[in-house]
Amino acid sequence: MAKHYQEELEALQLALVRTQMAMAGSDERVVIVLEGRDGAGKDGTIKRITEHLSVRATRVVALPKPSDRERTQWYFQRYTAHLPAAGEIVIFNRSWYNRAGVEVVMGFSTATEQEAFLRDAPDFERMLVESGIRLVKIWLDISKKEQAERLEARRTDPLKALKVSDMDKVAQAKWADYSAARDTMLTRTHTPFAPWHVVRADDKKDARIAIIRHILHRIAPADIAKDVKAPDPDILFPFDMAALADGRLAK
């Protein structure tokens, strides 16, 4: 099983390299937004996506909390500074969607600011897409039990010490609040031009394979994408309202 995973991963990584080579010298610009619960596997997924890509044409953006100056700016302003130029891929490990997730649960912004974000985010993303950016939005979802096990592993493994954050301490206690914020975010910001896709990420390896397949189908030239299998629909699927109640999203 491990051998099969590694072979599949390497084939997909080669397709990513070929895709980036095709982007070189073109006007193609790609933004990938990876969101999900604490411990959902964003870091590991990004590592596999970027492992063999050009460091000059690939950037991973994981912004810290805003400075006092940044708090006075238009909310999206500090994110626009990191958008790609021609031939570049930018991956947001967390993104402007902080305002719809952790800020809601932890009270880091006001209800008025949060409502304004839900209203404005689709317009902001429409402008990105209309400017020619290929925008891929993925939500990594895991079960409460799986999250508890992963957060415990962080606390007990010294090699994972840098992953431990204050937010880990409340992720389980505020599970229901995070679920409610997720559901509102997906419902209000899923649009035809910037749709959400959900990944059931309890199995990290299956999730990584599905995500890379999905990205390739969204951004790769047709001659590359045609040789890539579609993601397993039981693992990665486009968001729809039925998912809020049919068990596909962890509650």
PDB file of C-alpha atoms in Angstrom:
ATOM      1  CA  MET A   1       0.000   0.000   0.000  1.00  0.00           C
ATOM      2  CA  ALA A   2       2.810   2.401   0.914  1.00  0.00           C
ATOM      3  CA  LYS A   3       4.595   1.596  -2.352  1.00  0.00           C
ATOM      4  CA  HIS A   4       1.431   2.247  -4.359  1.00  0.00           C
ATOM      5  CA  TYR A   5       0.942   5.601  -2.600  1.00  0.00           C
ATOM      6  CA  GLN A   6       4.518   6.671  -3.266  1.00  0.00           C
ATOM      7  CA  GLU A   7       4.300   5.703  -6.929  1.00  0.00           C
ATOM      8  CA  GLU A   8       1.023   7.571  -7.365  1.00  0.00           C
ATOM      9  CA  LEU A   9       2.367  10.614  -5.522  1.00  0.00           C
ATOM     10  CA  GLU A  10       5.502  10.759  -7.663  1.00  0.00           C
ATOM     11  CA  ALA A  11       3.462  10.518 -10.870  1.00  0.00           C
ATOM     12  CA  LEU A  12       1.257  13.389  -9.725  1.00  0.00           C
ATOM     13  CA  GLN A  13       4.264  15.463  -8.660  1.00  0.00           C
ATOM     14  CA  LEU A  14       5.758  14.932 -12.112  1.00  0.00           C
ATOM     15  CA  ALA A  15       2.484  16.191 -13.610  1.00  0.00           C
ATOM     16  CA  LEU A  16       2.745  19.263 -11.382  1.00  0.00           C
ATOM     17  CA  VAL A  17       6.297  19.893 -12.592  1.00  0.00           C
ATOM     18  CA  ARG A  18       5.192  19.554 -16.215  1.00  0.00           C
ATOM     19  CA  THR A  19       2.315  21.943 -15.515  1.00  0.00           C
ATOM     20  CA  GLN A  20       4.631  24.537 -14.032  1.00  0.00           C
ATOM     21  CA  MET A  21       7.000  24.189 -16.972  1.00  0.00           C
ATOM     22  CA  ALA A  22       4.059  24.874 -19.281  1.00  0.00           C
ATOM     23  CA  MET A  23       3.224  27.971 -17.225  1.00  0.00           C
ATOM     24  CA  ALA A  24       6.732  29.413 -17.620  1.00  0.00           C
ATOM     25  CA  GLY A  25       6.692  32.382 -19.948  1.00  0.00           C
ATOM     26  CA  SER A  26       2.896  32.444 -19.989  1.00  0.00           C
ATOM     27  CA  ASP A  27       0.393  34.772 -18.369  1.00  0.00           C
ATOM     28  CA  GLU A  28      -1.039  31.961 -16.220  1.00  0.00           C
ATOM     29  CA  ARG A  29      -1.482  32.795 -12.544  1.00  0.00           C
ATOM     30  CA  VAL A  30      -2.726  30.355  -9.917  1.00  0.00           C
ATOM     31  CA  VAL A  31      -3.987  30.856  -6.370  1.00  0.00           C
ATOM     32  CA  ILE A  32      -4.686  27.819  -4.201  1.00  0.00           C
ATOM     33  CA  VAL A  33      -6.533  28.406  -0.924  1.00  0.00           C
ATOM     34  CA  LEU A  34      -6.207  25.588   1.604  1.00  0.00           C
ATOM     35  CA  GLU A  35      -8.450  25.879   4.627  1.00  0.00           C
ATOM     36  CA  GLY A  36      -9.488  23.373   7.271  1.00  0.00           C
ATOM     37  CA  ARG A  37      -9.670  22.533  10.926  1.00  0.00           C
ATOM     38  CA  ASP A  38      -6.561  22.506  13.107  1.00  0.00           C
ATOM     39  CA  GLY A  39      -4.711  19.269  12.417  1.00  0.00           C
ATOM     40  CA  ALA A  40      -6.453  18.656   9.095  1.00  0.00           C
ATOM     41  CA  GLY A  41      -3.174  18.151   7.225  1.00  0.00           C
ATOM     42  CA  LYS A  42      -2.657  21.397   5.332  1.00  0.00           C
ATOM     43  CA  ASP A  43       1.091  21.590   6.008  1.00  0.00           C
ATOM     44  CA  GLY A  44       1.758  18.030   4.885  1.00  0.00           C
ATOM     45  CA  THR A  45      -0.348  18.480   1.768  1.00  0.00           C
ATOM     46  CA  ILE A  46       1.461  21.692   0.821  1.00  0.00           C
ATOM     47  CA  LYS A  47       4.810  19.969   1.303  1.00  0.00           C
ATOM     48  CA  ARG A  48       3.828  17.274  -1.208  1.00  0.00           C
ATOM     49  CA  ILE A  49       2.477  19.817  -3.693  1.00  0.00           C
ATOM     50  CA  THR A  50       5.560  22.029  -3.646  1.00  0.00           C
ATOM     51  CA  GLU A  51       8.281  19.424  -3.084  1.00  0.00           C
ATOM     52  CA  HIS A  52       9.607  19.465  -6.663  1.00  0.00           C
ATOM     53  CA  LEU A  53       8.268  22.789  -7.916  1.00  0.00           C
ATOM     54  CA  SER A  54      10.375  25.853  -8.677  1.00  0.00           C
ATOM     55  CA  VAL A  55      11.036  27.940  -5.576  1.00  0.00           C
ATOM     56  CA  ARG A  56      11.140  31.041  -7.776  1.00  0.00           C
ATOM     57  CA  ALA A  57       7.672  30.464  -9.230  1.00  0.00           C
ATOM     58  CA  THR A  58       5.979  28.926  -6.182  1.00  0.00           C
ATOM     59  CA  ARG A  59       5.165  30.714  -2.946  1.00  0.00           C
ATOM     60  CA  VAL A  60       3.468  29.510   0.218  1.00  0.00           C
ATOM     61  CA  VAL A  61       1.807  32.290   2.184  1.00  0.00           C
ATOM     62  CA  ALA A  62       0.977  31.788   5.869  1.00  0.00           C
ATOM     63  CA  LEU A  63       0.518  35.224   7.359  1.00  0.00           C
ATOM     64  CA  PRO A  64       0.837  35.917  11.090  1.00  0.00           C
ATOM     65  CA  LYS A  65      -1.779  37.894  12.964  1.00  0.00           C
ATOM     66  CA  PRO A  66      -2.116  41.434  11.561  1.00  0.00           C
ATOM     67  CA  SER A  67      -0.028  44.279  12.959  1.00  0.00           C
ATOM     68  CA  ASP A  68      -1.625  47.360  14.474  1.00  0.00           C
ATOM     69  CA  ARG A  69      -1.118  49.142  11.148  1.00  0.00           C
ATOM     70  CA  GLU A  70      -2.606  46.289   9.136  1.00  0.00           C
ATOM     71  CA  ARG A  71      -5.691  46.298  11.337  1.00  0.00           C
ATOM     72  CA  THR A  72      -6.481  49.783  10.002  1.00  0.00           C
ATOM     73  CA  GLN A  73      -6.281  48.663   6.348  1.00  0.00           C
ATOM     74  CA  TRP A  74      -8.969  47.298   4.065  1.00  0.00           C
ATOM     75  CA  TYR A  75      -9.296  43.696   5.220  1.00  0.00           C
ATOM     76  CA  PHE A  76      -8.154  42.094   1.956  1.00  0.00           C
ATOM     77  CA  GLN A  77      -5.239  44.487   1.510  1.00  0.00           C
ATOM     78  CA  ARG A  78      -2.504  42.429   3.118  1.00  0.00           C
ATOM     79  CA  TYR A  79      -3.492  39.399   1.054  1.00  0.00           C
ATOM     80  CA  THR A  80      -3.456  41.206  -2.291  1.00  0.00           C
ATOM     81  CA  ALA A  81       0.246  41.957  -1.809  1.00  0.00           C
ATOM     82  CA  HIS A  82       0.932  38.218  -2.118  1.00  0.00           C
ATOM     83  CA  LEU A  83      -1.072  37.504  -5.263  1.00  0.00           C
ATOM     84  CA  PRO A  84       0.870  35.875  -8.136  1.00  0.00           C
ATOM     85  CA  ALA A  85       2.488  37.469 -11.143  1.00  0.00           C
ATOM     86  CA  ALA A  86       2.640  35.710 -14.528  1.00  0.00           C
ATOM     87  CA  GLY A  87       3.828  32.121 -14.334  1.00  0.00           C
ATOM     88  CA  GLU A  88       3.498  31.883 -10.547  1.00  0.00           C
ATOM     89  CA  ILE A  89       1.601  29.605  -8.173  1.00  0.00           C
ATOM     90  CA  VAL A  90       0.696  30.978  -4.743  1.00  0.00           C
ATOM     91  CA  ILE A  91      -0.653  28.698  -2.028  1.00  0.00           C
ATOM     92  CA  PHE A  92      -2.393  30.301   0.937  1.00  0.00           C
ATOM     93  CA  ASN A  93      -2.013  28.141   4.033  1.00  0.00           C
ATOM     94  CA  ARG A  94      -4.895  29.857   5.732  1.00  0.00           C
ATOM     95  CA  SER A  95      -6.090  32.930   3.913  1.00  0.00           C
ATOM     96  CA  TRP A  96      -8.599  35.744   4.042  1.00  0.00           C
ATOM     97  CA  TYR A  97     -10.977  33.066   5.358  1.00  0.00           C
ATOM     98  CA  ASN A  98      -9.510  33.520   8.832  1.00  0.00           C
ATOM     99  CA  ARG A  99     -12.259  36.097   9.232  1.00  0.00           C
ATOM    100  CA  ALA A 100     -14.929  33.448   8.643  1.00  0.00           C
ATOM    101  CA  GLY A 101     -13.327  30.842  10.894  1.00  0.00           C
ATOM    102  CA  VAL A 102     -11.014  31.436  13.828  1.00  0.00           C
ATOM    103  CA  GLU A 103     -11.988  35.112  14.127  1.00  0.00           C
ATOM    104  CA  VAL A 104     -15.632  34.131  14.491  1.00  0.00           C
ATOM    105  CA  VAL A 105     -14.992  31.398  17.049  1.00  0.00           C
ATOM    106  CA  MET A 106     -12.441  33.334  19.097  1.00  0.00           C
ATOM    107  CA  GLY A 107     -14.024  36.783  18.770  1.00  0.00           C
ATOM    108  CA  PHE A 108     -10.983  38.329  17.089  1.00  0.00           C
ATOM    109  CA  SER A 109     -13.253  40.555  14.973  1.00  0.00           C
ATOM    110  CA  THR A 110     -16.713  41.994  15.394  1.00  0.00           C
ATOM    111  CA  ALA A 111     -19.959  40.515  14.111  1.00  0.00           C
ATOM    112  CA  THR A 112     -20.256  43.506  11.775  1.00  0.00           C
ATOM    113  CA  GLU A 113     -16.785  42.859  10.336  1.00  0.00           C
ATOM    114  CA  GLN A 114     -17.547  39.178   9.909  1.00  0.00           C
ATOM    115  CA  GLU A 115     -20.806  39.874   8.087  1.00  0.00           C
ATOM    116  CA  ALA A 116     -19.063  42.385   5.828  1.00  0.00           C
ATOM    117  CA  PHE A 117     -16.485  39.733   4.971  1.00  0.00           C
ATOM    118  CA  LEU A 118     -19.112  37.141   4.012  1.00  0.00           C
ATOM    119  CA  ARG A 119     -20.766  39.759   1.807  1.00  0.00           C
ATOM    120  CA  ASP A 120     -17.541  41.005   0.214  1.00  0.00           C
ATOM    121  CA  ALA A 121     -15.498  37.795  -0.236  1.00  0.00           C
ATOM    122  CA  PRO A 122     -17.430  36.586  -3.311  1.00  0.00           C
ATOM    123  CA  ASP A 123     -16.963  39.989  -4.967  1.00  0.00           C
ATOM    124  CA  PHE A 124     -13.245  39.989  -4.128  1.00  0.00           C
ATOM    125  CA  GLU A 125     -12.850  36.506  -5.592  1.00  0.00           C
ATOM    126  CA  ARG A 126     -14.881  37.385  -8.665  1.00  0.00           C
ATOM    127  CA  MET A 127     -12.422  40.207  -9.348  1.00  0.00           C
ATOM    128  CA  LEU A 128      -9.497  37.811  -8.972  1.00  0.00           C
ATOM    129  CA  VAL A 129     -11.030  35.331 -11.394  1.00  0.00           C
ATOM    130  CA  GLU A 130     -12.037  38.020 -13.896  1.00  0.00           C
ATOM    131  CA  SER A 131      -8.451  39.317 -13.823  1.00  0.00           C
ATOM    132  CA  GLY A 132      -7.335  35.915 -15.124  1.00  0.00           C
ATOM    133  CA  ILE A 133      -6.263  34.214 -11.879  1.00  0.00           C
ATOM    134  CA  ARG A 134      -7.150  30.544 -11.565  1.00  0.00           C
ATOM    135  CA  LEU A 135      -8.553  30.232  -8.056  1.00  0.00           C
ATOM    136  CA  VAL A 136      -8.771  26.834  -6.345  1.00  0.00           C
ATOM    137  CA  LYS A 137     -10.440  26.667  -2.906  1.00  0.00           C
ATOM    138  CA  ILE A 138     -10.207  23.484  -0.837  1.00  0.00           C
ATOM    139  CA  TRP A 139     -11.579  22.745   2.640  1.00  0.00           C
ATOM    140  CA  LEU A 140      -9.891  19.872   4.522  1.00  0.00           C
ATOM    141  CA  ASP A 141     -12.374  18.243   6.883  1.00  0.00           C
ATOM    142  CA  ILE A 142     -11.582  15.720   9.629  1.00  0.00           C
ATOM    143  CA  SER A 143     -13.520  13.979  12.390  1.00  0.00           C
ATOM    144  CA  LYS A 144     -13.375  15.119  15.993  1.00  0.00           C
ATOM    145  CA  LYS A 145     -11.691  11.859  17.026  1.00  0.00           C
ATOM    146  CA  GLU A 146      -9.021  12.168  14.328  1.00  0.00           C
ATOM    147  CA  GLN A 147      -8.337  15.780  15.274  1.00  0.00           C
ATOM    148  CA  ALA A 148      -7.900  14.823  18.939  1.00  0.00           C
ATOM    149  CA  GLU A 149      -5.356  12.146  18.007  1.00  0.00           C
ATOM    150  CA  ARG A 150      -3.382  14.490  15.742  1.00  0.00           C
ATOM    151  CA  LEU A 151      -3.297  17.313  18.279  1.00  0.00           C
ATOM    152  CA  GLU A 152      -2.110  14.889  20.955  1.00  0.00           C
ATOM    153  CA  ALA A 153       0.653  13.706  18.607  1.00  0.00           C
ATOM    154  CA  ARG A 154       1.777  17.321  18.234  1.00  0.00           C
ATOM    155  CA  ARG A 155       2.023  17.734  21.974  1.00  0.00           C
ATOM    156  CA  THR A 156       4.033  14.565  22.526  1.00  0.00           C
ATOM    157  CA  ASP A 157       6.347  14.523  19.490  1.00  0.00           C
ATOM    158  CA  PRO A 158       9.284  16.948  19.878  1.00  0.00           C
ATOM    159  CA  LEU A 159       9.699  17.093  16.086  1.00  0.00           C
ATOM    160  CA  LYS A 160       6.199  18.581  15.851  1.00  0.00           C
ATOM    161  CA  ALA A 161       6.763  21.188  18.569  1.00  0.00           C
ATOM    162  CA  LEU A 162       6.720  24.055  16.068  1.00  0.00           C
ATOM    163  CA  LYS A 163       3.207  23.084  14.986  1.00  0.00           C
ATOM    164  CA  VAL A 164       1.755  23.532  18.465  1.00  0.00           C
ATOM    165  CA  SER A 165      -0.273  26.725  18.856  1.00  0.00           C
ATOM    166  CA  ASP A 166      -2.578  28.327  21.389  1.00  0.00           C
ATOM    167  CA  MET A 167      -5.483  27.565  19.063  1.00  0.00           C
ATOM    168  CA  ASP A 168      -4.847  23.832  19.500  1.00  0.00           C
ATOM    169  CA  LYS A 169      -5.922  24.130  23.128  1.00  0.00           C
ATOM    170  CA  VAL A 170      -9.475  25.151  22.220  1.00  0.00           C
ATOM    171  CA  ALA A 171      -9.983  23.255  18.942  1.00  0.00           C
ATOM    172  CA  GLN A 172     -11.759  20.364  20.632  1.00  0.00           C
ATOM    173  CA  ALA A 173     -13.627  22.419  23.239  1.00  0.00           C
ATOM    174  CA  LYS A 174     -14.998  24.704  20.534  1.00  0.00           C
ATOM    175  CA  TRP A 175     -15.595  21.956  17.978  1.00  0.00           C
ATOM    176  CA  ALA A 176     -19.288  22.802  17.547  1.00  0.00           C
ATOM    177  CA  ASP A 177     -18.519  26.514  17.138  1.00  0.00           C
ATOM    178  CA  TYR A 178     -15.955  25.744  14.436  1.00  0.00           C
ATOM    179  CA  SER A 179     -18.477  23.476  12.707  1.00  0.00           C
ATOM    180  CA  ALA A 180     -21.069  26.253  12.661  1.00  0.00           C
ATOM    181  CA  ALA A 181     -18.542  28.791  11.337  1.00  0.00           C
ATOM    182  CA  ARG A 182     -17.440  26.336   8.636  1.00  0.00           C
ATOM    183  CA  ASP A 183     -21.005  25.720   7.519  1.00  0.00           C
ATOM    184  CA  THR A 184     -21.750  29.440   7.272  1.00  0.00           C
ATOM    185  CA  MET A 185     -18.514  30.108   5.402  1.00  0.00           C
ATOM    186  CA  LEU A 186     -19.076  27.359   2.847  1.00  0.00           C
ATOM    187  CA  THR A 187     -22.704  28.329   2.317  1.00  0.00           C
ATOM    188  CA  ARG A 188     -22.069  32.057   1.889  1.00  0.00           C
ATOM    189  CA  THR A 189     -18.857  31.941  -0.181  1.00  0.00           C
ATOM    190  CA  HIS A 190     -19.400  28.971  -2.521  1.00  0.00           C
ATOM    191  CA  THR A 191     -19.982  30.508  -5.949  1.00  0.00           C
ATOM    192  CA  PRO A 192     -19.973  29.279  -9.566  1.00  0.00           C
ATOM    193  CA  PHE A 193     -16.781  31.246 -10.314  1.00  0.00           C
ATOM    194  CA  ALA A 194     -14.992  30.370  -7.038  1.00  0.00           C
ATOM    195  CA  PRO A 195     -16.436  27.076  -5.776  1.00  0.00           C
ATOM    196  CA  TRP A 196     -15.396  25.212  -2.662  1.00  0.00           C
ATOM    197  CA  HIS A 197     -14.307  21.580  -2.819  1.00  0.00           C
ATOM    198  CA  VAL A 198     -14.302  19.524   0.365  1.00  0.00           C
ATOM    199  CA  VAL A 199     -11.770  16.816   1.218  1.00  0.00           C
ATOM    200  CA  ARG A 200     -12.477  14.158   3.803  1.00  0.00           C
ATOM    201  CA  ALA A 201      -8.987  14.091   5.261  1.00  0.00           C
ATOM    202  CA  ASP A 202      -9.000  11.482   8.048  1.00  0.00           C
ATOM    203  CA  ASP A 203      -6.657   9.445   5.833  1.00  0.00           C
ATOM    204  CA  LYS A 204      -3.799  11.843   5.053  1.00  0.00           C
ATOM    205  CA  LYS A 205      -2.444   9.915   2.080  1.00  0.00           C
ATOM    206  CA  ASP A 206      -5.804   9.537   0.369  1.00  0.00           C
ATOM    207  CA  ALA A 207      -6.482  13.234   0.941  1.00  0.00           C
ATOM    208  CA  ARG A 208      -3.143  14.312  -0.557  1.00  0.00           C
ATOM    209  CA  ILE A 209      -3.665  12.215  -3.680  1.00  0.00           C
ATOM    210  CA  ALA A 210      -7.198  13.540  -4.149  1.00  0.00           C
ATOM    211  CA  ILE A 211      -6.131  17.162  -3.661  1.00  0.00           C
ATOM    212  CA  ILE A 212      -3.253  17.002  -6.142  1.00  0.00           C
ATOM    213  CA  ARG A 213      -5.471  15.283  -8.709  1.00  0.00           C
ATOM    214  CA  HIS A 214      -8.067  18.020  -8.253  1.00  0.00           C
ATOM    215  CA  ILE A 215      -5.498  20.809  -8.592  1.00  0.00           C
ATOM    216  CA  LEU A 216      -4.145  19.277 -11.788  1.00  0.00           C
ATOM    217  CA  HIS A 217      -7.622  19.029 -13.276  1.00  0.00           C
ATOM    218  CA  ARG A 218      -8.127  22.703 -12.458  1.00  0.00           C
ATOM    219  CA  ILE A 219      -4.811  24.151 -13.661  1.00  0.00           C
ATOM    220  CA  ALA A 220      -2.962  21.693 -15.907  1.00  0.00           C
ATOM    221  CA  PRO A 221      -2.998  21.877 -19.713  1.00  0.00           C
ATOM    222  CA  ALA A 222      -5.404  19.422 -21.322  1.00  0.00           C
ATOM    223  CA  ASP A 223      -2.624  17.113 -22.555  1.00  0.00           C
ATOM    224  CA  ILE A 224      -1.415  16.674 -18.959  1.00  0.00           C
ATOM    225  CA  ALA A 225      -4.784  16.613 -17.189  1.00  0.00           C
ATOM    226  CA  LYS A 226      -6.153  13.881 -19.467  1.00  0.00           C
ATOM    227  CA  ASP A 227      -3.741  11.347 -17.961  1.00  0.00           C
ATOM    228  CA  VAL A 228      -4.681  12.196 -14.362  1.00  0.00           C
ATOM    229  CA  LYS A 229      -7.472  10.235 -12.719  1.00  0.00           C
ATOM    230  CA  ALA A 230     -10.378  12.171 -11.285  1.00  0.00           C
ATOM    231  CA  PRO A 231     -10.335  12.429  -7.481  1.00  0.00           C
ATOM    232  CA  ASP A 232     -12.270   9.769  -5.599  1.00  0.00           C
ATOM    233  CA  PRO A 233     -15.701  11.419  -5.076  1.00  0.00           C
ATOM    234  CA  ASP A 234     -15.997   9.733  -1.664  1.00  0.00           C
ATOM    235  CA  ILE A 235     -12.902  11.687  -0.602  1.00  0.00           C
ATOM    236  CA  LEU A 236     -13.103  14.984  -2.535  1.00  0.00           C
ATOM    237  CA  PHE A 237     -16.339  16.515  -3.751  1.00  0.00           C
ATOM    238  CA  PRO A 238     -17.763  19.912  -4.692  1.00  0.00           C
ATOM    239  CA  PHE A 239     -19.583  21.535  -1.799  1.00  0.00           C
ATOM    240  CA  ASP A 240     -23.355  21.497  -1.894  1.00  0.00           C
ATOM    241  CA  MET A 241     -25.976  22.268   0.722  1.00  0.00           C
ATOM    242  CA  ALA A 242     -26.855  18.605   1.204  1.00  0.00           C
ATOM    243  CA  ALA A 243     -23.372  18.000   2.628  1.00  0.00           C
ATOM    244  CA  LEU A 244     -24.333  20.013   5.706  1.00  0.00           C
ATOM    245  CA  ALA A 245     -26.698  17.266   6.816  1.00  0.00           C
ATOM    246  CA  ASP A 246     -25.857  14.008   5.030  1.00  0.00           C
ATOM    247  CA  GLY A 247     -22.721  13.095   6.991  1.00  0.00           C
ATOM    248  CA  ARG A 248     -20.101  14.114   4.456  1.00  0.00           C
ATOM    249  CA  LEU A 249     -19.002  17.013   6.703  1.00  0.00           C
ATOM    250  CA  ALA A 250     -17.894  16.120  10.224  1.00  0.00           C
ATOM    251  CA  LYS A 251     -20.165  17.414  12.973  1.00  0.00           C
TER     252      LYS A 251
END
